[in-house]
PDB file of C-alpha atoms in Angstrom:
ATOM      1  CA  MET A  25      48.288 -35.955  29.402  1.00  0.00           C
ATOM      2  CA  ALA A  26      45.867 -33.214  28.703  1.00  0.00           C
ATOM      3  CA  SER A  27      46.253 -33.181  24.944  1.00  0.00           C
ATOM      4  CA  SER A  28      46.990 -35.879  22.473  1.00  0.00           C
ATOM      5  CA  SER A  29      48.478 -35.317  19.033  1.00  0.00           C
ATOM      6  CA  THR A  30      47.073 -38.546  17.594  1.00  0.00           C
ATOM      7  CA  GLY A  31      43.361 -37.703  18.181  1.00  0.00           C
ATOM      8  CA  PRO A  32      41.014 -36.287  15.540  1.00  0.00           C
ATOM      9  CA  ARG A  33      41.242 -32.584  14.831  1.00  0.00           C
ATOM     10  CA  SER A  34      38.356 -30.485  16.111  1.00  0.00           C
ATOM     11  CA  SER A  35      38.764 -27.685  13.561  1.00  0.00           C
ATOM     12  CA  SER A  36      37.199 -27.838  10.100  1.00  0.00           C
ATOM     13  CA  SER A  37      39.221 -29.161   7.224  1.00  0.00           C
ATOM     14  CA  PHE A  38      37.815 -26.790   4.570  1.00  0.00           C
ATOM     15  CA  THR A  39      40.294 -25.230   2.222  1.00  0.00           C
ATOM     16  CA  LEU A  40      40.331 -21.531   1.363  1.00  0.00           C
ATOM     17  CA  SER A  41      38.458 -22.047  -1.915  1.00  0.00           C
ATOM     18  CA  GLU A  42      35.747 -24.058  -0.171  1.00  0.00           C
ATOM     19  CA  HIS A  43      35.297 -21.239   2.355  1.00  0.00           C
ATOM     20  CA  TRP A  44      34.859 -18.745  -0.490  1.00  0.00           C
ATOM     21  CA  LEU A  45      32.401 -21.068  -2.233  1.00  0.00           C
ATOM     22  CA  LEU A  46      30.394 -21.520   0.976  1.00  0.00           C
ATOM     23  CA  MET A  47      30.385 -17.754   1.597  1.00  0.00           C
ATOM     24  CA  ALA A  48      29.311 -17.011  -1.984  1.00  0.00           C
ATOM     25  CA  ALA A  49      26.467 -19.537  -1.771  1.00  0.00           C
ATOM     26  CA  THR A  50      25.332 -18.032   1.547  1.00  0.00           C
ATOM     27  CA  ILE A  51      25.383 -14.509   0.120  1.00  0.00           C
ATOM     28  CA  LEU A  52      23.469 -15.675  -2.971  1.00  0.00           C
ATOM     29  CA  ILE A  53      20.771 -17.395  -0.902  1.00  0.00           C
ATOM     30  CA  CYS A  54      20.446 -14.391   1.450  1.00  0.00           C
ATOM     31  CA  GLY A  55      20.226 -12.051  -1.537  1.00  0.00           C
ATOM     32  CA  LEU A  56      17.499 -14.167  -3.160  1.00  0.00           C
ATOM     33  CA  LEU A  57      15.484 -14.354   0.048  1.00  0.00           C
ATOM     34  CA  GLY A  58      15.967 -10.620   0.592  1.00  0.00           C
ATOM     35  CA  TYR A  59      14.687  -9.899  -2.919  1.00  0.00           C
ATOM     36  CA  ILE A  60      11.614 -12.083  -2.355  1.00  0.00           C
ATOM     37  CA  VAL A  61      10.808 -10.280   0.902  1.00  0.00           C
ATOM     38  CA  TYR A  62      11.497  -6.894  -0.717  1.00  0.00           C
ATOM     39  CA  ASP A  63       9.203  -7.733  -3.638  1.00  0.00           C
ATOM     40  CA  ALA A  64       6.378  -8.752  -1.289  1.00  0.00           C
ATOM     41  CA  ILE A  65       6.752  -5.592   0.799  1.00  0.00           C
ATOM     42  CA  MET A  66       6.863  -3.330  -2.259  1.00  0.00           C
ATOM     43  CA  SER A  67       3.792  -4.920  -3.853  1.00  0.00           C
ATOM     44  CA  THR A  68       1.839  -4.459  -0.611  1.00  0.00           C
ATOM     45  CA  ALA A  69       3.011  -0.858  -0.312  1.00  0.00           C
ATOM     46  CA  SER A  70       2.094  -0.263  -3.949  1.00  0.00           C
ATOM     47  CA  ASP A  71      -1.445  -1.560  -3.384  1.00  0.00           C
ATOM     48  CA  LEU A  72      -1.882   0.634  -0.310  1.00  0.00           C
ATOM     49  CA  LEU A  73      -0.511   3.694  -2.089  1.00  0.00           C
ATOM     50  CA  GLN A  74      -2.804   3.067  -5.058  1.00  0.00           C
ATOM     51  CA  ARG A  75      -5.831   2.961  -2.744  1.00  0.00           C
ATOM     52  CA  LEU A  76      -4.678   6.135  -1.034  1.00  0.00           C
ATOM     53  CA  LEU A  77      -4.326   7.901  -4.383  1.00  0.00           C
ATOM     54  CA  VAL A  78      -7.830   6.839  -5.390  1.00  0.00           C
ATOM     55  CA  ILE A  79      -9.326   8.098  -2.117  1.00  0.00           C
ATOM     56  CA  SER A  80      -7.209  11.289  -1.931  1.00  0.00           C
ATOM     57  CA  PRO A  81      -9.674  13.563  -3.826  1.00  0.00           C
ATOM     58  CA  LEU A  82     -12.413  12.642  -1.376  1.00  0.00           C
ATOM     59  CA  ILE A  83     -10.090  13.256   1.578  1.00  0.00           C
ATOM     60  CA  LEU A  84      -9.128  16.593   0.054  1.00  0.00           C
ATOM     61  CA  VAL A  85     -12.765  17.667  -0.339  1.00  0.00           C
ATOM     62  CA  ILE A  86     -13.540  16.697   3.255  1.00  0.00           C
ATOM     63  CA  ALA A  87     -10.436  18.507   4.534  1.00  0.00           C
ATOM     64  CA  VAL A  88     -11.285  21.700   2.620  1.00  0.00           C
ATOM     65  CA  HIS A  89     -14.848  21.609   3.905  1.00  0.00           C
ATOM     66  CA  TRP A  90     -13.673  21.041   7.472  1.00  0.00           C
ATOM     67  CA  LEU A  91     -11.124  23.848   7.293  1.00  0.00           C
ATOM     68  CA  SER A  92     -13.584  26.300   5.737  1.00  0.00           C
ATOM     69  CA  SER A  93     -16.415  25.550   8.159  1.00  0.00           C
ATOM     70  CA  GLY A  94     -14.593  26.838  11.254  1.00  0.00           C
ATOM     71  CA  THR A  95     -13.471  25.132  14.408  1.00  0.00           C
ATOM     72  CA  THR A  96     -16.267  22.621  14.769  1.00  0.00           C
ATOM     73  CA  PHE A  97     -16.065  19.254  13.066  1.00  0.00           C
ATOM     74  CA  SER A  98     -19.577  18.845  11.699  1.00  0.00           C
ATOM     75  CA  PHE A  99     -20.854  17.557   8.392  1.00  0.00           C
ATOM     76  CA  PRO A 100     -24.325  18.789   7.584  1.00  0.00           C
ATOM     77  CA  ILE A 101     -26.567  16.143   6.096  1.00  0.00           C
ATOM     78  CA  PRO A 102     -28.140  17.347   2.824  1.00  0.00           C
ATOM     79  CA  GLY A 103     -31.795  18.158   3.237  1.00  0.00           C
ATOM     80  CA  SER A 104     -31.632  18.701   6.978  1.00  0.00           C
ATOM     81  CA  GLU A 105     -32.307  22.427   6.581  1.00  0.00           C
ATOM     82  CA  PRO A 106     -35.294  23.875   4.712  1.00  0.00           C
ATOM     83  CA  GLY A 107     -33.188  26.025   2.354  1.00  0.00           C
ATOM     84  CA  ALA A 108     -30.239  23.618   1.983  1.00  0.00           C
ATOM     85  CA  PHE A 109     -31.416  22.223  -1.338  1.00  0.00           C
ATOM     86  CA  HIS A 110     -31.406  25.588  -3.117  1.00  0.00           C
ATOM     87  CA  ARG A 111     -28.193  26.928  -1.602  1.00  0.00           C
ATOM     88  CA  ALA A 112     -25.238  26.624  -3.970  1.00  0.00           C
ATOM     89  CA  GLY A 113     -21.804  25.647  -2.700  1.00  0.00           C
ATOM     90  CA  GLY A 114     -22.822  25.122   0.891  1.00  0.00           C
ATOM     91  CA  SER A 115     -21.710  21.491   1.131  1.00  0.00           C
ATOM     92  CA  PRO A 116     -19.338  19.242  -0.832  1.00  0.00           C
ATOM     93  CA  TRP A 117     -21.703  16.280  -0.713  1.00  0.00           C
ATOM     94  CA  GLY A 118     -22.411  16.429  -4.444  1.00  0.00           C
ATOM     95  CA  VAL A 119     -18.717  16.402  -5.274  1.00  0.00           C
ATOM     96  CA  ALA A 120     -18.162  13.595  -2.779  1.00  0.00           C
ATOM     97  CA  VAL A 121     -20.944  11.503  -4.353  1.00  0.00           C
ATOM     98  CA  VAL A 122     -19.506  12.056  -7.834  1.00  0.00           C
ATOM     99  CA  LEU A 123     -16.028  11.074  -6.609  1.00  0.00           C
ATOM    100  CA  LEU A 124     -17.393   7.942  -4.954  1.00  0.00           C
ATOM    101  CA  LEU A 125     -19.233   7.070  -8.164  1.00  0.00           C
ATOM    102  CA  LEU A 126     -16.017   7.532 -10.158  1.00  0.00           C
ATOM    103  CA  VAL A 127     -14.063   5.360  -7.709  1.00  0.00           C
ATOM    104  CA  PHE A 128     -16.738   2.684  -7.988  1.00  0.00           C
ATOM    105  CA  LEU A 129     -16.765   2.805 -11.784  1.00  0.00           C
ATOM    106  CA  ILE A 130     -12.958   2.738 -12.013  1.00  0.00           C
ATOM    107  CA  SER A 131     -12.714  -0.153  -9.546  1.00  0.00           C
ATOM    108  CA  TYR A 132     -15.213  -2.289 -11.420  1.00  0.00           C
ATOM    109  CA  GLN A 133     -14.255  -1.159 -14.930  1.00  0.00           C
ATOM    110  CA  PRO A 134     -13.192  -4.622 -16.166  1.00  0.00           C
ATOM    111  CA  SER A 135     -16.496  -6.197 -15.177  1.00  0.00           C
ATOM    112  CA  PHE A 136     -18.490  -3.345 -16.751  1.00  0.00           C
ATOM    113  CA  HIS A 137     -16.317  -3.554 -19.848  1.00  0.00           C
ATOM    114  CA  GLY A 138     -17.050  -7.286 -20.059  1.00  0.00           C
ATOM    115  CA  LEU A 139     -20.780  -6.635 -19.906  1.00  0.00           C
ATOM    116  CA  ALA A 140     -20.721  -3.921 -22.582  1.00  0.00           C
ATOM    117  CA  PHE A 141     -18.554  -5.654 -25.169  1.00  0.00           C
TER     118      PHE A 141
END
């Protein structure tokens, strides 16, 4: 007497339409959660890419200076040489300072705009 036909059934008693409804609800919930995760990832990536685009001119100036200076990786400090102040185009520090000033002004534009108007 290994099996009995009068005992409760161990399989589910869902009909075909209930299976489809359960599958549709599962797909809808997974899609909603996937969209929420996707939105969070894309907003983080957008913020990082925006910061990279703001810093990219400064990185470009440093890369051009490094490639044009030769094999050594050295950044001369302005004013360290006696004739460095009067030499034109010897160092990108002026451009770098202007770019940093622009980044600062763009980053804090709403607060400056609030003070001016």
